């Protein structure tokens, strides 16, 4: 009987928010043991409400904000000055902090040549990788963090491109356990890759069209309606997908194309634990959700956004999360702004805007209790 009661208690706990679980660790040794179990942590992370984390550079000084499902901003403690020993207090702008990816409540952060794994919810932070010769002659276009459940390990994926030497463009991956970067085969145009959405053990990316390709297509297929300030198609039928959706399989470490609806794909995200894309449509931008993962016929239209403020011709629009009441959608529009779209009255309000003194980088985030062990960079000598 005691075992049944314990099982029921664990099920109830696994559905509670992280903030409550942190307090409940103090209830008893049993509760602390249950909540600290890695399997429990992972199960709980999958049940948490999505929000977003934004990295802001204000006059070259970095800071992090967490946006809750109720669109409430909370300041996060910037941890990296204490971790990188050669950085002096007061010169944080020299760190070159870069937000690479998110998975299970963990953030992958690039600070100069160091890469950290950070869970801001519980304060866990550890150095896991270093950039080496494969990355020093190029720029990181986009990155990602994913979980290989077959090996029970996290992997980091980086797209590298040099603006000086066009031949230096490649994709690299490393397990956070063995810490060895490996080059991967990748046949797509790296500078046009966007996002890095982790779902079902895979990392999903969108390859947007280059401006000159898209401009030629626009001239032939649709015109601008000045009164609406948006694009309108002459004939949609028969038009192929513009922009490709690809995914990285964390187990096989190979890339594959993903089935997408027809249209001009300009964004990627996750809504209600389903993959979603943003497509330019007649009179606005349409959000489609894949109800059954991997099945092209399950793409379902959910919203059509008519506002020109979030209708990117040459950029992208990424759905970050839906608010808790289901009435508003938070969207990242290119690198310029984060906006809130009201599903009822079709209104838009800006909440974060890029300015000459403020730079913005935002990513979907799910709070969790996870603090994986065995990834610390200091343990590297024991794995070689």
Short mmCIF file of C-alpha atoms in Angstrom, two decimals, residues 52-346:
data_model
loop_
_atom_site.label_atom_id
_atom_site.label_comp_id
_atom_site.label_asym_id
_atom_site.label_seq_id
_atom_site.Cartn_x
_atom_site.Cartn_y
_atom_site.Cartn_z
CA UNK A 52 11.27 32.69 -23.37
CA UNK A 53 14.70 33.95 -22.39
CA UNK A 54 16.16 37.07 -23.99
CA UNK A 55 19.80 38.11 -24.05
CA UNK A 56 20.02 41.90 -24.19
CA UNK A 57 23.14 43.91 -24.89
CA UNK A 58 22.51 47.39 -23.50
CA UNK A 59 25.46 49.64 -24.32
CA UNK A 60 27.58 46.49 -24.71
CA UNK A 61 26.63 45.19 -21.24
CA UNK A 62 24.87 41.78 -21.40
CA UNK A 63 21.87 40.86 -19.28
CA UNK A 64 19.30 38.07 -19.35
CA UNK A 65 15.52 38.30 -18.98
CA UNK A 66 13.08 35.45 -18.47
CA UNK A 67 9.59 36.03 -19.86
CA UNK A 68 6.95 33.89 -18.15
CA UNK A 69 3.83 32.42 -19.78
CA UNK A 70 1.96 35.48 -18.41
CA UNK A 71 4.43 37.85 -20.15
CA UNK A 72 6.04 38.95 -16.90
CA UNK A 73 9.76 39.77 -17.12
CA UNK A 74 12.20 38.52 -14.50
CA UNK A 75 15.87 39.46 -14.34
CA UNK A 76 18.30 36.54 -14.30
CA UNK A 77 21.67 36.65 -12.55
CA UNK A 78 24.46 36.92 -15.12
CA UNK A 79 26.84 34.12 -14.05
CA UNK A 80 29.78 34.20 -16.42
CA UNK A 81 32.09 36.80 -14.85
CA UNK A 82 32.72 34.47 -11.93
CA UNK A 83 33.30 31.43 -14.12
CA UNK A 84 35.81 32.76 -16.67
CA UNK A 85 38.93 33.54 -14.57
CA UNK A 86 40.62 36.01 -16.92
CA UNK A 87 37.69 38.41 -17.13
CA UNK A 88 37.86 41.55 -15.02
CA UNK A 89 34.80 42.95 -13.31
CA UNK A 90 33.45 45.94 -15.19
CA UNK A 91 34.41 44.68 -18.65
CA UNK A 92 31.59 42.28 -19.31
CA UNK A 93 31.12 43.50 -22.88
CA UNK A 94 34.37 41.76 -23.86
CA UNK A 95 32.89 38.33 -23.13
CA UNK A 96 31.13 37.97 -26.48
CA UNK A 97 28.23 36.07 -24.92
CA UNK A 98 26.08 34.22 -27.44
CA UNK A 99 22.84 32.28 -26.87
CA UNK A 100 23.16 29.05 -28.88
CA UNK A 101 20.30 26.76 -27.92
CA UNK A 102 17.89 25.39 -25.34
CA UNK A 103 16.72 21.90 -24.38
CA UNK A 104 15.02 20.56 -21.22
CA UNK A 105 15.47 23.87 -19.40
CA UNK A 106 19.20 23.99 -20.17
CA UNK A 107 20.79 26.82 -22.15
CA UNK A 108 23.88 26.45 -24.32
CA UNK A 109 25.91 29.67 -23.96
CA UNK A 110 29.04 30.73 -25.86
CA UNK A 111 31.39 33.04 -23.89
CA UNK A 112 34.49 33.76 -25.99
CA UNK A 113 36.06 30.31 -26.65
CA UNK A 114 34.17 28.72 -23.76
CA UNK A 115 30.78 26.99 -24.00
CA UNK A 116 28.63 26.62 -20.90
CA UNK A 117 25.55 24.66 -19.94
CA UNK A 118 23.30 26.83 -17.77
CA UNK A 119 20.01 26.21 -16.01
CA UNK A 120 18.99 29.67 -14.78
CA UNK A 121 15.97 28.30 -12.91
CA UNK A 122 18.10 26.50 -10.32
CA UNK A 123 21.44 28.32 -10.80
CA UNK A 124 23.27 25.32 -12.27
CA UNK A 125 26.12 26.37 -14.59
CA UNK A 126 29.20 24.51 -15.82
CA UNK A 127 31.69 24.80 -18.64
CA UNK A 128 31.23 21.85 -21.03
CA UNK A 129 33.15 22.61 -24.27
CA UNK A 130 35.76 24.80 -25.87
CA UNK A 131 35.87 26.15 -29.41
CA UNK A 132 38.96 24.94 -31.27
CA UNK A 133 40.66 25.31 -34.66
CA UNK A 134 37.47 24.22 -36.43
CA UNK A 135 35.71 27.40 -35.29
CA UNK A 136 38.37 30.10 -34.94
CA UNK A 137 38.37 31.09 -38.61
CA UNK A 138 34.62 31.36 -38.92
CA UNK A 139 31.49 32.75 -37.30
CA UNK A 140 28.79 30.74 -35.58
CA UNK A 141 25.70 31.21 -37.76
CA UNK A 142 23.34 29.22 -35.56
CA UNK A 143 23.62 26.54 -32.90
CA UNK A 144 21.52 24.04 -31.03
CA UNK A 145 21.34 21.72 -28.05
CA UNK A 146 19.64 18.31 -28.19
CA UNK A 147 19.31 15.14 -26.12
CA UNK A 148 20.25 11.68 -27.39
CA UNK A 149 18.10 9.40 -25.24
CA UNK A 150 19.76 6.26 -26.69
CA UNK A 151 23.05 7.30 -25.06
CA UNK A 152 21.52 9.46 -22.31
CA UNK A 153 23.66 12.46 -23.28
CA UNK A 154 23.35 16.01 -24.58
CA UNK A 155 24.95 17.14 -27.82
CA UNK A 156 25.89 20.58 -29.13
CA UNK A 157 25.56 21.45 -32.83
CA UNK A 158 27.13 24.50 -34.50
CA UNK A 159 26.89 25.91 -38.05
CA UNK A 160 30.17 27.67 -38.93
CA UNK A 161 30.69 30.13 -41.80
CA UNK A 162 33.54 32.48 -42.70
CA UNK A 163 32.68 35.79 -44.36
CA UNK A 164 36.32 36.11 -45.48
CA UNK A 165 36.82 32.67 -47.02
CA UNK A 166 33.67 31.23 -48.57
CA UNK A 167 35.18 27.73 -48.56
CA UNK A 168 35.18 27.65 -44.75
CA UNK A 169 31.63 26.58 -44.04
CA UNK A 170 30.74 23.43 -42.17
CA UNK A 171 28.66 21.91 -39.40
CA UNK A 172 30.19 20.41 -36.26
CA UNK A 173 28.77 18.38 -33.39
CA UNK A 174 30.12 17.30 -30.01
CA UNK A 175 28.83 15.16 -27.19
CA UNK A 176 29.03 17.04 -23.91
CA UNK A 177 30.54 13.85 -22.44
CA UNK A 178 33.41 13.07 -24.83
CA UNK A 179 33.87 16.77 -25.78
CA UNK A 180 35.26 16.04 -29.25
CA UNK A 181 34.09 18.18 -32.18
CA UNK A 182 33.31 16.27 -35.38
CA UNK A 183 32.48 17.60 -38.86
CA UNK A 184 29.18 16.51 -40.41
CA UNK A 185 27.99 16.31 -44.00
CA UNK A 186 25.63 19.18 -44.81
CA UNK A 187 24.49 20.02 -48.34
CA UNK A 188 22.49 23.19 -47.64
CA UNK A 189 23.51 26.86 -47.71
CA UNK A 190 24.74 27.50 -44.16
CA UNK A 191 24.32 31.33 -43.92
CA UNK A 192 20.58 31.02 -44.57
CA UNK A 193 19.93 28.50 -41.76
CA UNK A 194 17.77 29.78 -38.88
CA UNK A 195 16.36 28.59 -35.54
CA UNK A 196 17.40 25.38 -33.79
CA UNK A 197 14.20 24.05 -32.24
CA UNK A 198 14.60 20.92 -30.09
CA UNK A 199 11.68 18.49 -30.19
CA UNK A 200 11.41 14.68 -29.97
CA UNK A 201 15.18 14.22 -29.70
CA UNK A 202 15.79 16.19 -32.89
CA UNK A 203 16.98 19.68 -33.75
CA UNK A 204 14.88 21.42 -36.40
CA UNK A 205 16.11 24.23 -38.63
CA UNK A 206 14.63 26.33 -41.37
CA UNK A 207 16.63 27.40 -44.41
CA UNK A 208 15.22 30.70 -45.60
CA UNK A 209 15.65 31.86 -49.18
CA UNK A 210 18.37 34.32 -50.04
CA UNK A 211 17.20 37.81 -50.94
CA UNK A 212 18.09 37.67 -54.63
CA UNK A 213 16.29 34.33 -55.03
CA UNK A 214 13.25 35.55 -53.15
CA UNK A 215 13.22 38.91 -54.96
CA UNK A 216 13.04 37.18 -58.33
CA UNK A 217 10.19 35.04 -57.06
CA UNK A 218 8.29 38.03 -55.68
CA UNK A 219 8.50 39.89 -58.98
CA UNK A 220 6.94 36.96 -60.82
CA UNK A 221 4.34 35.72 -58.41
CA UNK A 222 2.86 38.43 -56.26
CA UNK A 223 2.50 42.15 -55.97
CA UNK A 224 2.42 44.66 -53.14
CA UNK A 225 -0.91 46.12 -52.07
CA UNK A 226 0.00 49.58 -50.73
CA UNK A 227 -3.23 49.94 -48.79
CA UNK A 228 -2.50 46.77 -46.81
CA UNK A 229 1.30 46.92 -46.87
CA UNK A 230 1.53 43.20 -47.35
CA UNK A 231 1.99 40.60 -50.08
CA UNK A 232 -0.82 39.08 -52.09
CA UNK A 233 -0.52 36.07 -54.39
CA UNK A 234 -1.97 35.95 -57.89
CA UNK A 235 -2.33 32.18 -57.75
CA UNK A 236 -1.25 30.00 -54.87
CA UNK A 237 -1.92 26.57 -56.34
CA UNK A 238 1.10 24.79 -57.71
CA UNK A 239 3.63 27.02 -55.95
CA UNK A 240 6.35 24.88 -54.31
CA UNK A 241 7.61 25.38 -50.77
CA UNK A 242 9.97 28.34 -50.48
CA UNK A 243 12.31 27.70 -47.62
CA UNK A 244 13.19 24.22 -46.42
CA UNK A 245 12.71 22.52 -43.07
CA UNK A 246 15.50 20.17 -42.05
CA UNK A 247 16.24 18.26 -38.88
CA UNK A 248 19.27 16.78 -37.17
CA UNK A 249 18.82 13.31 -35.73
CA UNK A 250 20.76 13.22 -32.45
CA UNK A 251 21.12 9.41 -32.59
CA UNK A 252 22.38 8.93 -36.18
CA UNK A 253 23.94 12.43 -36.35
CA UNK A 254 22.58 12.93 -39.86
CA UNK A 255 20.41 15.63 -41.45
CA UNK A 256 17.11 14.96 -43.18
CA UNK A 257 14.42 17.00 -44.89
CA UNK A 258 11.16 17.39 -43.03
CA UNK A 259 7.71 17.41 -44.72
CA UNK A 260 6.37 20.95 -44.92
CA UNK A 261 3.25 22.61 -46.34
CA UNK A 262 3.36 24.55 -49.59
CA UNK A 263 4.15 28.21 -49.32
CA UNK A 264 6.77 30.75 -48.40
CA UNK A 265 8.17 29.41 -45.10
CA UNK A 266 9.57 32.23 -42.95
CA UNK A 267 9.56 30.87 -39.42
CA UNK A 268 9.70 27.88 -37.11
CA UNK A 269 8.68 27.21 -33.51
CA UNK A 270 6.80 24.95 -31.08
CA UNK A 271 3.21 25.44 -29.91
CA UNK A 272 1.53 23.06 -27.46
CA UNK A 273 4.40 20.60 -27.94
CA UNK A 274 3.79 20.52 -31.70
CA UNK A 275 6.11 21.79 -34.40
CA UNK A 276 4.79 24.94 -36.12
CA UNK A 277 5.82 27.07 -39.09
CA UNK A 278 4.99 30.57 -40.26
CA UNK A 279 4.11 31.02 -43.95
CA UNK A 280 3.49 34.16 -45.95
CA UNK A 281 -0.03 34.01 -47.30
CA UNK A 282 -2.44 36.24 -49.14
CA UNK A 283 -3.10 39.17 -46.84
CA UNK A 284 -0.78 38.16 -44.03
CA UNK A 285 1.16 35.43 -42.30
CA UNK A 286 -0.31 32.03 -41.46
CA UNK A 287 0.73 29.83 -38.51
CA UNK A 288 0.45 26.10 -39.18
CA UNK A 289 0.87 23.35 -36.58
CA UNK A 290 1.88 19.73 -37.26
CA UNK A 291 -0.65 17.80 -35.17
CA UNK A 292 1.02 14.42 -35.77
CA UNK A 293 4.78 14.67 -35.79
CA UNK A 294 6.32 13.69 -39.14
CA UNK A 295 3.06 13.50 -41.11
CA UNK A 296 2.71 16.16 -43.80
CA UNK A 297 -1.06 15.71 -43.96
CA UNK A 298 -1.37 16.75 -40.32
CA UNK A 299 -0.25 20.35 -40.93
CA UNK A 300 -3.20 22.42 -39.70
CA UNK A 301 -3.81 26.14 -40.10
CA UNK A 302 -4.34 27.78 -36.71
CA UNK A 303 -4.03 31.54 -37.17
CA UNK A 304 -3.69 34.11 -39.93
CA UNK A 305 -1.88 37.25 -38.77
CA UNK A 306 -2.71 40.26 -40.89
CA UNK A 307 -0.54 42.84 -39.17
CA UNK A 308 2.28 44.17 -41.34
CA UNK A 309 4.41 44.60 -38.19
CA UNK A 310 5.06 40.85 -38.10
CA UNK A 311 5.01 40.07 -41.81
CA UNK A 312 8.72 39.64 -42.68
CA UNK A 313 9.54 39.71 -46.40
CA UNK A 314 13.23 38.84 -46.10
CA UNK A 315 13.52 37.92 -42.43
CA UNK A 316 11.79 35.33 -40.29
CA UNK A 317 9.14 35.12 -37.60
CA UNK A 318 9.54 32.53 -34.85
CA UNK A 319 6.68 31.62 -32.51
CA UNK A 320 8.21 31.58 -29.02
CA UNK A 321 5.22 30.50 -26.92
CA UNK A 322 1.50 30.84 -26.26
CA UNK A 323 0.39 32.65 -23.11
CA UNK A 324 -1.14 30.63 -20.29
CA UNK A 325 -4.69 31.83 -21.09
CA UNK A 326 -4.28 30.90 -24.77
CA UNK A 327 -5.25 34.39 -25.94
CA UNK A 328 -1.86 35.76 -27.07
CA UNK A 329 1.07 34.53 -29.11
CA UNK A 330 4.61 35.78 -28.45
CA UNK A 331 6.64 36.06 -31.66
CA UNK A 332 10.26 36.91 -32.40
CA UNK A 333 10.45 38.94 -35.62
CA UNK A 334 13.88 38.58 -37.23
CA UNK A 335 16.52 40.08 -34.93
CA UNK A 336 14.72 43.35 -34.41
CA UNK A 337 11.88 42.81 -31.98
CA UNK A 338 9.68 40.55 -29.88
CA UNK A 339 5.95 41.22 -30.18
CA UNK A 340 2.74 39.94 -28.65
CA UNK A 341 -0.09 39.12 -31.05
CA UNK A 342 -3.63 39.08 -29.64
CA UNK A 343 -5.57 36.23 -31.24
CA UNK A 344 -8.95 37.79 -30.51
CA UNK A 345 -8.66 41.32 -31.87
CA UNK A 346 -5.67 40.89 -34.25
#
